[in-house]
PDB file of C-alpha atoms in Angstrom:
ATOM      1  CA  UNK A1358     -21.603   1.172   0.047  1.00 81.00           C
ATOM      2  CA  UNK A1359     -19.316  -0.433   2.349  1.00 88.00           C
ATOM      3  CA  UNK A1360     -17.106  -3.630   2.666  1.00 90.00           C
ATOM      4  CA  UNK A1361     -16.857  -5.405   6.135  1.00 91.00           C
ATOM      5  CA  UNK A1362     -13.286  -6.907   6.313  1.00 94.00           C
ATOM      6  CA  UNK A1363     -13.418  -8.705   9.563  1.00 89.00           C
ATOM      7  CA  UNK A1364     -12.686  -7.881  13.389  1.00 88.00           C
ATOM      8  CA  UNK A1365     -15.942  -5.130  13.027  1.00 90.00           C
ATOM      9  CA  UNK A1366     -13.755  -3.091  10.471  1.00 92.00           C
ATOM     10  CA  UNK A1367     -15.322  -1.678   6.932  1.00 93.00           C
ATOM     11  CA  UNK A1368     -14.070   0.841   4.188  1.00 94.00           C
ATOM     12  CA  UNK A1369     -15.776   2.115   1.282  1.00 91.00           C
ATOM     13  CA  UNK A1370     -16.079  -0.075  -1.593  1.00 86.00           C
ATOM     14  CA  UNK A1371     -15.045   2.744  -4.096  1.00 87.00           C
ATOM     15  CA  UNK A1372     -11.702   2.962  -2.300  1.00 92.00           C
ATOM     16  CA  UNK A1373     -10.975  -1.041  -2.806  1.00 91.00           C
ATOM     17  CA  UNK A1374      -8.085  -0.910  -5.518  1.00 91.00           C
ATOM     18  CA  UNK A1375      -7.647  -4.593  -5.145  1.00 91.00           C
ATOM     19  CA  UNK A1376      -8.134  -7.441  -3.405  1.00 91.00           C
ATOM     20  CA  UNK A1377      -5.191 -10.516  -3.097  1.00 92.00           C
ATOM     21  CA  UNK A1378      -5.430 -14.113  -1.505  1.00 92.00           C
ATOM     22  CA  UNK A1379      -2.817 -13.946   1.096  1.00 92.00           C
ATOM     23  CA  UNK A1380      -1.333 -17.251   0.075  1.00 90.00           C
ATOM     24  CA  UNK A1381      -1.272 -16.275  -3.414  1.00 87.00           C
ATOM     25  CA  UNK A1382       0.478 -13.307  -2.901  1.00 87.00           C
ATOM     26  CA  UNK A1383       3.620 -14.654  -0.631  1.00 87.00           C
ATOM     27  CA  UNK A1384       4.188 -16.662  -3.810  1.00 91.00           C
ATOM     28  CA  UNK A1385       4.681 -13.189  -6.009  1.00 92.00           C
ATOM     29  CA  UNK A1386       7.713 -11.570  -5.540  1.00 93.00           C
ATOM     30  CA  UNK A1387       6.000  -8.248  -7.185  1.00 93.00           C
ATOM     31  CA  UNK A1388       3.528  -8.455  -4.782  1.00 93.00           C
ATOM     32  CA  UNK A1389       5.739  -9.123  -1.644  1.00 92.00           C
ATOM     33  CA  UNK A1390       8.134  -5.697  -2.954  1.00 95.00           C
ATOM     34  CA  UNK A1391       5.035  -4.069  -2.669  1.00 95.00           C
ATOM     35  CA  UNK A1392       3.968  -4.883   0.392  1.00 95.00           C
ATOM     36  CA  UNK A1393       7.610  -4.182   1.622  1.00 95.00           C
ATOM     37  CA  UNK A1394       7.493  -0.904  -0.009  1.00 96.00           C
ATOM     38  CA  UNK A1395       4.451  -0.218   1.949  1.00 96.00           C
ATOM     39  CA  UNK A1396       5.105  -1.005   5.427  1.00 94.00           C
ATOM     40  CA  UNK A1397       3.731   1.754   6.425  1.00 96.00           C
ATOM     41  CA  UNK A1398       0.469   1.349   5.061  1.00 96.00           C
ATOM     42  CA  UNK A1399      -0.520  -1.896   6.427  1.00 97.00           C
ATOM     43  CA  UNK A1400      -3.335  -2.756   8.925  1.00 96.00           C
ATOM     44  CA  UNK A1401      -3.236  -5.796  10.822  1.00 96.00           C
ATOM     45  CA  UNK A1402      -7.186  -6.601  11.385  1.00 96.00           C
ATOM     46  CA  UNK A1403      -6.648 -10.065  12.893  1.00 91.00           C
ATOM     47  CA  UNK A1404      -3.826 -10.950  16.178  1.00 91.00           C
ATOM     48  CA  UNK A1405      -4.434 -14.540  13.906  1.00 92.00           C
ATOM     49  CA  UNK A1406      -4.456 -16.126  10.414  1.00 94.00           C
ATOM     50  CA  UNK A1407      -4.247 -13.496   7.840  1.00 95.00           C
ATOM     51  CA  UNK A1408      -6.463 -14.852   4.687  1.00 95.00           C
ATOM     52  CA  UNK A1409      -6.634 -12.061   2.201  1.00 95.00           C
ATOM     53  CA  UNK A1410      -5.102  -8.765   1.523  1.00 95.00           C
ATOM     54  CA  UNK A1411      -7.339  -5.658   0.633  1.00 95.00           C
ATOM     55  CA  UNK A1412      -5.350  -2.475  -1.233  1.00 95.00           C
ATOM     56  CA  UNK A1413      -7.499   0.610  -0.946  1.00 95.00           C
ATOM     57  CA  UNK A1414      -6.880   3.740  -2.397  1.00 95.00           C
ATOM     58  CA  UNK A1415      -5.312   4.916   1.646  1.00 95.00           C
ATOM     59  CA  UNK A1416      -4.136   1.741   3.294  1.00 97.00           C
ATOM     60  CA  UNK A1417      -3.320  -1.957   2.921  1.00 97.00           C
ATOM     61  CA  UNK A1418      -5.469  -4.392   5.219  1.00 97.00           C
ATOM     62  CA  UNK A1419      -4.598  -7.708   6.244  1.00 97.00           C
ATOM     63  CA  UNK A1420      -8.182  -9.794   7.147  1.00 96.00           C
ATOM     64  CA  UNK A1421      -9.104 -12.914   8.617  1.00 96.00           C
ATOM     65  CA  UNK A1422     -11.526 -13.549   5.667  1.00 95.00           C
ATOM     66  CA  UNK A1423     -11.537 -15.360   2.856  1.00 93.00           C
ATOM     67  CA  UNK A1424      -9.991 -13.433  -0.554  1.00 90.00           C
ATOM     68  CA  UNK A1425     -13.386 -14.649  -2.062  1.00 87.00           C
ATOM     69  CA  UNK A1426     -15.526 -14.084   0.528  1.00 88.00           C
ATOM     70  CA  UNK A1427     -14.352  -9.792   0.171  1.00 89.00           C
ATOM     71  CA  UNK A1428     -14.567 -10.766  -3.510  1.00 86.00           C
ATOM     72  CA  UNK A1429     -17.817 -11.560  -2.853  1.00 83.00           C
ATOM     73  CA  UNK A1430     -19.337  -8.655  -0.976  1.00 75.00           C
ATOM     74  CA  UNK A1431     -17.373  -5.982  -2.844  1.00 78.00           C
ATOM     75  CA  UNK A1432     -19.179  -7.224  -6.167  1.00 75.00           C
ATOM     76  CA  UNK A1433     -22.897  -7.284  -4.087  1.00 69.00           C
ATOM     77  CA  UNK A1434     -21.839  -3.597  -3.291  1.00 64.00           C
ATOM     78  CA  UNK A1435     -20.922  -2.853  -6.383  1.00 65.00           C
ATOM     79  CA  UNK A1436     -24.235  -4.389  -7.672  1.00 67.00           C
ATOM     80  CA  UNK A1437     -26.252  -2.227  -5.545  1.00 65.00           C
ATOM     81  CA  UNK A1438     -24.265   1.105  -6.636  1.00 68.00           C
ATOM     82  CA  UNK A1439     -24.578   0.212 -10.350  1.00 69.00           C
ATOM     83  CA  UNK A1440     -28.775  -0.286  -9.675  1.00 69.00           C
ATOM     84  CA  UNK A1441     -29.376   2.555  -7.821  1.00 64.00           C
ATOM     85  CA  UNK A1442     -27.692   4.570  -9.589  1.00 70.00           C
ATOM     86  CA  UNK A1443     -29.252   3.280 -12.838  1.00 74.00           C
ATOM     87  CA  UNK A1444     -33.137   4.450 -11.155  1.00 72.00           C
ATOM     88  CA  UNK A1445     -32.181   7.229  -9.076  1.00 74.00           C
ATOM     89  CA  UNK A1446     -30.041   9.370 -10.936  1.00 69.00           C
ATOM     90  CA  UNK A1447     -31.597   8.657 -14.218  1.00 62.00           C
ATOM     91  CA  UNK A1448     -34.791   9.506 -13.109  1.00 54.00           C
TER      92      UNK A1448
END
């Protein structure tokens, strides 16, 4: 399955290692030595208001959406992995 995370951009939801509220995380100095660490790494999705941050297993994505909204769709995708995997491949 896939996660859309804004501007018509998605990434596999099995590569999503985490994902942070941006506001959240400019509070976390861990977080922000990270991201610093990582420069490289980051994708801007959005010219405007950055509201989450999405670590995958490749890159670091900056998105216009909402930390929960991502939270949101990456646990419907994971939903649909866990059930068809439970009657497909135990068939």
């Amino acid at each position: 399955m896939y996660i859309h995370l804004g501007d018509n951009f998605v990434v596999p939801s099995k590569e999503v290692v985490m994902i942070l509220d941006r506001q959240s995380s400019e509070e976390s100095v861990i977080v922000s030595e990270f991201l610093d660490m990582q420069k490289k790494s980051i994708v801007q999705l959005t010219t405007g208001v950055v509201k989450s941050i999405v670590v995958t297993t490749e890159k670091i994505y900056f998105s216009p959406l909402a930390s929960n909204t991502l939270k949101k769709r990456a646990k419907l995708a994971f939903d649909i992995d866990t059930q068809f995997n439970r009657i497909f491949k135990n068939s």
